[in-house]
């Protein structure tokens, strides 16, 4: 598990080899990312921005689903290096850039049809999240859609520290822990664990942030969890998470 003193960038620079994958491997490759893709579709011919793209697992799926362009951005040089190496092995035409999503200043207004942020907001506090949401609204063309996922805010407070996924809440409470950083681990199906982090935000904070950032429409919300098909595929791996809330998925129209 990472230490509070570690920067997000250093955590991901070190863990980038464990994230590199071309097939579903991490728990959330089963329980979250397929639903992100569903919510982003249709993608044919669209311009897509992937914020906090990591080593490009989702960006590659977006491009393969027919997006005209994909600009994929991540803070970690190690993750971008992995993404570019894969782009060199199998060119898809994705543009990768190392940058902080909260400090991107050169993207033109209305230049994307879809923006994705898959487990990005759990690395920033609610003020920065609101600022990124404000920028996303500006970058989206009319009729565009913003899809993002975060860990379910209840999970750290109801789940023991055990595989295949947990965050350590310690003495923090659900409300008093707002904007506090919780360290955690998520497992791959091959038994390898990777460090993850959650700057905790109660449920209502996501709605408050969207509203403060100028989003007018009601988000489409899913509380993602292990499904019967996951348990059927691998009961030992997915079984311990049966009936527990794992992630939130928001899809909101601009
Ligand atoms: C849990 S990983 C998810 C990666 C990818 N979205 C995926 O689904 O495979 C979170 C990623 O967010 C990146 N990240 C964290 N804070 C960021 C920021 N402020 N700007 C850009 N990327 C950031 C990290 O470097 C890391 O690669």
GROMACS .gro file of C-alpha atoms and ligand atoms in nm:
model
  281
    1UNK     CA    1   0.000   0.000   0.000
    2UNK     CA    2   0.127   0.351  -0.073
    3UNK     CA    3   0.230   0.589   0.203
    4UNK     CA    4   0.055   0.925   0.253
    5UNK     CA    5   0.386   1.097   0.178
    6UNK     CA    6   0.405   0.943  -0.171
    7UNK     CA    7   0.287   1.166  -0.451
    8UNK     CA    8   0.024   1.032  -0.692
    9UNK     CA    9   0.278   1.071  -0.969
   10UNK     CA   10   0.539   0.860  -0.790
   11UNK     CA   11   0.285   0.589  -0.702
   12UNK     CA   12   0.187   0.553  -1.067
   13UNK     CA   13   0.540   0.587  -1.200
   14UNK     CA   14   0.641   0.287  -0.985
   15UNK     CA   15   0.325   0.083  -1.042
   16UNK     CA   16   0.297   0.144  -1.419
   17UNK     CA   17   0.426  -0.206  -1.517
   18UNK     CA   18   0.150  -0.365  -1.303
   19UNK     CA   19  -0.116  -0.154  -1.478
   20UNK     CA   20  -0.002  -0.237  -1.834
   21UNK     CA   21  -0.255  -0.474  -1.988
   22UNK     CA   22  -0.444  -0.548  -2.306
   23UNK     CA   23  -0.707  -0.775  -2.158
   24UNK     CA   24  -0.931  -0.748  -1.854
   25UNK     CA   25  -0.710  -0.812  -1.553
   26UNK     CA   26  -0.788  -0.577  -1.264
   27UNK     CA   27  -1.108  -0.616  -1.065
   28UNK     CA   28  -1.237  -0.284  -1.207
   29UNK     CA   29  -1.173  -0.404  -1.565
   30UNK     CA   30  -1.473  -0.627  -1.499
   31UNK     CA   31  -1.681  -0.421  -1.258
   32UNK     CA   32  -1.638  -0.066  -1.395
   33UNK     CA   33  -1.467  -0.010  -1.731
   34UNK     CA   34  -1.713  -0.205  -1.950
   35UNK     CA   35  -1.993   0.021  -1.820
   36UNK     CA   36  -1.787   0.333  -1.892
   37UNK     CA   37  -1.755   0.217  -2.253
   38UNK     CA   38  -2.130   0.152  -2.272
   39UNK     CA   39  -2.208   0.502  -2.144
   40UNK     CA   40  -1.962   0.664  -2.388
   41UNK     CA   41  -2.112   0.491  -2.691
   42UNK     CA   42  -2.186   0.557  -2.969
   43UNK     CA   43  -1.827   0.664  -3.038
   44UNK     CA   44  -1.793   0.633  -3.417
   45UNK     CA   45  -1.642   0.948  -3.565
   46UNK     CA   46  -1.632   1.136  -3.232
   47UNK     CA   47  -1.355   1.342  -3.071
   48UNK     CA   48  -1.273   1.204  -2.726
   49UNK     CA   49  -1.064   1.330  -2.435
   50UNK     CA   50  -0.953   1.072  -2.173
   51UNK     CA   51  -0.839   1.244  -1.852
   52UNK     CA   52  -0.617   1.036  -1.620
   53UNK     CA   53  -0.577   0.779  -1.896
   54UNK     CA   54  -0.310   0.573  -1.717
   55UNK     CA   55  -0.135   0.335  -1.955
   56UNK     CA   56  -0.418   0.372  -2.207
   57UNK     CA   57  -0.636   0.065  -2.146
   58UNK     CA   58  -0.962   0.263  -2.185
   59UNK     CA   59  -0.825   0.503  -2.451
   60UNK     CA   60  -0.742   0.204  -2.673
   61UNK     CA   61  -1.094   0.066  -2.633
   62UNK     CA   62  -1.242   0.407  -2.717
   63UNK     CA   63  -1.033   0.434  -3.034
   64UNK     CA   64  -1.107   0.076  -3.133
   65UNK     CA   65  -1.479   0.149  -3.089
   66UNK     CA   66  -1.449   0.400  -3.375
   67UNK     CA   67  -1.361   0.738  -3.219
   68UNK     CA   68  -1.214   0.974  -3.480
   69UNK     CA   69  -0.956   1.115  -3.237
   70UNK     CA   70  -0.849   1.034  -2.882
   71UNK     CA   71  -0.638   1.273  -2.675
   72UNK     CA   72  -0.532   1.089  -2.358
   73UNK     CA   73  -0.374   1.272  -2.066
   74UNK     CA   74  -0.205   1.152  -1.750
   75UNK     CA   75   0.003   1.303  -1.472
   76UNK     CA   76   0.243   1.009  -1.449
   77UNK     CA   77   0.539   0.995  -1.687
   78UNK     CA   78   0.565   0.619  -1.623
   79UNK     CA   79   0.204   0.558  -1.727
   80UNK     CA   80   0.242   0.774  -2.041
   81UNK     CA   81   0.562   0.588  -2.126
   82UNK     CA   82   0.375   0.254  -2.107
   83UNK     CA   83   0.091   0.399  -2.317
   84UNK     CA   84   0.327   0.527  -2.587
   85UNK     CA   85   0.517   0.197  -2.595
   86UNK     CA   86   0.189   0.015  -2.664
   87UNK     CA   87   0.097   0.274  -2.929
   88UNK     CA   88   0.431   0.206  -3.096
   89UNK     CA   89   0.374  -0.173  -3.087
   90UNK     CA   90   0.016  -0.144  -3.213
   91UNK     CA   91  -0.051   0.200  -3.362
   92UNK     CA   92  -0.410   0.318  -3.318
   93UNK     CA   93  -0.350   0.691  -3.365
   94UNK     CA   94  -0.403   0.790  -3.000
   95UNK     CA   95  -0.227   1.108  -2.885
   96UNK     CA   96  -0.083   1.075  -2.533
   97UNK     CA   97   0.028   1.371  -2.328
   98UNK     CA   98   0.181   1.396  -1.981
   99UNK     CA   99  -0.008   1.673  -1.800
  100UNK     CA  100  -0.206   1.755  -1.489
  101UNK     CA  101  -0.578   1.750  -1.577
  102UNK     CA  102  -0.633   2.041  -1.338
  103UNK     CA  103  -0.379   2.259  -1.518
  104UNK     CA  104  -0.462   2.199  -1.884
  105UNK     CA  105  -0.500   2.543  -2.034
  106UNK     CA  106  -0.456   2.500  -2.406
  107UNK     CA  107  -0.758   2.294  -2.510
  108UNK     CA  108  -1.004   2.490  -2.724
  109UNK     CA  109  -1.364   2.528  -2.612
  110UNK     CA  110  -1.619   2.287  -2.761
  111UNK     CA  111  -1.346   2.066  -2.909
  112UNK     CA  112  -1.461   1.723  -2.778
  113UNK     CA  113  -1.779   1.517  -2.810
  114UNK     CA  114  -1.699   1.288  -2.517
  115UNK     CA  115  -1.480   1.330  -2.209
  116UNK     CA  116  -1.393   1.031  -1.989
  117UNK     CA  117  -1.231   1.039  -1.645
  118UNK     CA  118  -1.196   0.682  -1.521
  119UNK     CA  119  -1.089   0.687  -1.154
  120UNK     CA  120  -0.929   1.031  -1.183
  121UNK     CA  121  -1.131   1.228  -0.927
  122UNK     CA  122  -1.027   1.001  -0.641
  123UNK     CA  123  -0.680   1.160  -0.674
  124UNK     CA  124  -0.791   1.521  -0.624
  125UNK     CA  125  -0.983   1.710  -0.358
  126UNK     CA  126  -1.332   1.847  -0.413
  127UNK     CA  127  -1.209   2.198  -0.505
  128UNK     CA  128  -0.983   2.066  -0.781
  129UNK     CA  129  -1.252   1.821  -0.894
  130UNK     CA  130  -1.497   2.111  -0.931
  131UNK     CA  131  -1.242   2.307  -1.135
  132UNK     CA  132  -1.182   2.009  -1.367
  133UNK     CA  133  -1.559   1.964  -1.407
  134UNK     CA  134  -1.587   2.334  -1.501
  135UNK     CA  135  -1.317   2.294  -1.765
  136UNK     CA  136  -1.472   1.974  -1.903
  137UNK     CA  137  -1.798   2.163  -1.952
  138UNK     CA  138  -1.612   2.424  -2.156
  139UNK     CA  139  -1.425   2.164  -2.364
  140UNK     CA  140  -1.739   1.969  -2.456
  141UNK     CA  141  -1.922   2.055  -2.778
  142UNK     CA  142  -2.300   2.107  -2.753
  143UNK     CA  143  -2.468   1.770  -2.703
  144UNK     CA  144  -2.145   1.621  -2.567
  145UNK     CA  145  -2.123   1.380  -2.277
  146UNK     CA  146  -1.899   1.348  -1.972
  147UNK     CA  147  -1.855   1.002  -1.817
  148UNK     CA  148  -1.660   0.947  -1.497
  149UNK     CA  149  -1.612   0.681  -1.232
  150UNK     CA  150  -1.491   0.699  -0.873
  151UNK     CA  151  -1.474   0.449  -0.588
  152UNK     CA  152  -1.807   0.419  -0.409
  153UNK     CA  153  -1.787   0.659  -0.110
  154UNK     CA  154  -1.939   0.401   0.127
  155UNK     CA  155  -1.687   0.129   0.048
  156UNK     CA  156  -1.403   0.241   0.283
  157UNK     CA  157  -1.648   0.251   0.575
  158UNK     CA  158  -1.820  -0.083   0.528
  159UNK     CA  159  -1.547  -0.307   0.394
  160UNK     CA  160  -1.273  -0.488   0.581
  161UNK     CA  161  -0.912  -0.455   0.462
  162UNK     CA  162  -0.909  -0.765   0.245
  163UNK     CA  163  -0.870  -0.871  -0.119
  164UNK     CA  164  -0.968  -0.800  -0.386
  165UNK     CA  165  -1.033  -0.430  -0.307
  166UNK     CA  166  -1.031  -0.199  -0.006
  167UNK     CA  167  -0.946   0.147   0.120
  168UNK     CA  168  -0.820   0.199   0.472
  169UNK     CA  169  -1.046   0.454   0.648
  170UNK     CA  170  -0.870   0.427   0.987
  171UNK     CA  171  -1.031   0.663   1.236
  172UNK     CA  172  -1.192   0.880   0.971
  173UNK     CA  173  -1.567   0.909   0.949
  174UNK     CA  174  -1.786   0.925   0.640
  175UNK     CA  175  -1.840   1.304   0.672
  176UNK     CA  176  -1.537   1.408   0.878
  177UNK     CA  177  -1.317   1.227   0.625
  178UNK     CA  178  -1.416   1.461   0.341
  179UNK     CA  179  -1.114   1.543   0.124
  180UNK     CA  180  -0.889   1.319   0.335
  181UNK     CA  181  -0.669   1.072   0.150
  182UNK     CA  182  -0.733   0.702   0.203
  183UNK     CA  183  -0.479   0.449   0.080
  184UNK     CA  184  -0.595   0.118  -0.062
  185UNK     CA  185  -0.522  -0.181  -0.278
  186UNK     CA  186  -0.696  -0.335  -0.575
  187UNK     CA  187  -0.616  -0.682  -0.701
  188UNK     CA  188  -0.562  -0.830  -1.044
  189UNK     CA  189  -0.710  -1.171  -1.114
  190UNK     CA  190  -0.360  -1.320  -1.120
  191UNK     CA  191  -0.315  -1.234  -0.750
  192UNK     CA  192  -0.102  -0.920  -0.793
  193UNK     CA  193  -0.220  -0.617  -0.593
  194UNK     CA  194  -0.167  -0.256  -0.699
  195UNK     CA  195  -0.183   0.056  -0.481
  196UNK     CA  196  -0.477   0.293  -0.524
  197UNK     CA  197  -0.577   0.609  -0.343
  198UNK     CA  198  -0.907   0.778  -0.267
  199UNK     CA  199  -0.945   1.141  -0.168
  200UNK     CA  200  -1.277   1.069   0.000
  201UNK     CA  201  -1.591   1.263  -0.091
  202UNK     CA  202  -1.939   1.187   0.038
  203UNK     CA  203  -2.203   1.110  -0.227
  204UNK     CA  204  -2.358   1.459  -0.221
  205UNK     CA  205  -2.024   1.627  -0.299
  206UNK     CA  206  -2.025   1.493  -0.657
  207UNK     CA  207  -2.365   1.651  -0.719
  208UNK     CA  208  -2.265   1.977  -0.550
  209UNK     CA  209  -1.947   1.992  -0.759
  210UNK     CA  210  -2.131   1.930  -1.087
  211UNK     CA  211  -2.380   2.204  -1.001
  212UNK     CA  212  -2.105   2.449  -0.894
  213UNK     CA  213  -1.923   2.376  -1.221
  214UNK     CA  214  -2.231   2.477  -1.419
  215UNK     CA  215  -2.372   2.137  -1.519
  216UNK     CA  216  -2.749   2.175  -1.548
  217UNK     CA  217  -2.865   1.828  -1.642
  218UNK     CA  218  -2.935   1.547  -1.399
  219UNK     CA  219  -2.653   1.287  -1.422
  220UNK     CA  220  -2.732   0.929  -1.510
  221UNK     CA  221  -2.589   0.737  -1.210
  222UNK     CA  222  -2.492   0.373  -1.159
  223UNK     CA  223  -2.370   0.212  -0.836
  224UNK     CA  224  -2.142  -0.054  -0.974
  225UNK     CA  225  -2.091  -0.389  -0.805
  226UNK     CA  226  -1.995  -0.749  -0.868
  227UNK     CA  227  -2.264  -0.915  -1.082
  228UNK     CA  228  -2.373  -1.279  -1.103
  229UNK     CA  229  -2.171  -1.326  -1.424
  230UNK     CA  230  -1.854  -1.221  -1.239
  231UNK     CA  231  -1.915  -1.471  -0.959
  232UNK     CA  232  -1.985  -1.740  -1.216
  233UNK     CA  233  -1.656  -1.661  -1.395
  234UNK     CA  234  -1.437  -1.665  -1.082
  235UNK     CA  235  -1.612  -1.721  -0.748
  236UNK     CA  236  -1.291  -1.713  -0.543
  237UNK     CA  237  -1.185  -1.374  -0.682
  238UNK     CA  238  -1.519  -1.190  -0.702
  239UNK     CA  239  -1.710  -1.374  -0.428
  240UNK     CA  240  -1.577  -1.169  -0.130
  241UNK     CA  241  -1.730  -0.854  -0.284
  242UNK     CA  242  -2.078  -0.996  -0.336
  243UNK     CA  243  -2.348  -0.735  -0.262
  244UNK     CA  244  -2.102  -0.453  -0.179
  245UNK     CA  245  -2.104  -0.111  -0.349
  246UNK     CA  246  -1.773  -0.074  -0.537
  247UNK     CA  247  -1.781   0.225  -0.771
  248UNK     CA  248  -2.000   0.514  -0.885
  249UNK     CA  249  -2.045   0.587  -1.254
  250UNK     CA  250  -2.175   0.927  -1.363
  251UNK     CA  251  -2.280   1.012  -1.717
  252UNK     CA  252  -2.388   1.369  -1.775
  253UNK     CA  253  -2.489   1.551  -2.091
  254UNK     CA  254  -2.346   1.898  -2.153
  255LIG     C1  255  -0.659   0.439  -1.113
  255LIG     S1  256  -0.560   0.501  -1.243
  255LIG     C2  257  -0.673   0.482  -1.377
  255LIG     C3  258  -0.607   0.489  -1.511
  255LIG     C4  259  -0.702   0.474  -1.631
  255LIG     N1  260  -0.803   0.577  -1.632
  255LIG     C5  261  -0.767   0.337  -1.632
  255LIG     O1  262  -0.889   0.332  -1.615
  255LIG     O2  263  -0.697   0.236  -1.651
  255LIG     C6  264  -0.564   0.675  -1.210
  255LIG     C7  265  -0.476   0.758  -1.304
  255LIG     O3  266  -0.503   0.897  -1.282
  255LIG     C8  267  -0.381   0.967  -1.298
  255LIG     N2  268  -0.395   1.098  -1.233
  255LIG     C9  269  -0.410   1.125  -1.102
  255LIG     N3  270  -0.421   1.256  -1.081
  255LIG    C10  271  -0.413   1.316  -1.204
  255LIG    C11  272  -0.419   1.450  -1.249
  255LIG     N4  273  -0.434   1.551  -1.164
  255LIG     N5  274  -0.407   1.474  -1.383
  255LIG    C12  275  -0.391   1.371  -1.470
  255LIG     N6  276  -0.386   1.242  -1.432
  255LIG    C13  277  -0.396   1.214  -1.301
  255LIG    C14  278  -0.277   0.875  -1.233
  255LIG     O4  279  -0.147   0.907  -1.275
  255LIG    C15  280  -0.327   0.738  -1.281
  255LIG     O5  281  -0.266   0.700  -1.401
   0.00000   0.00000   0.00000
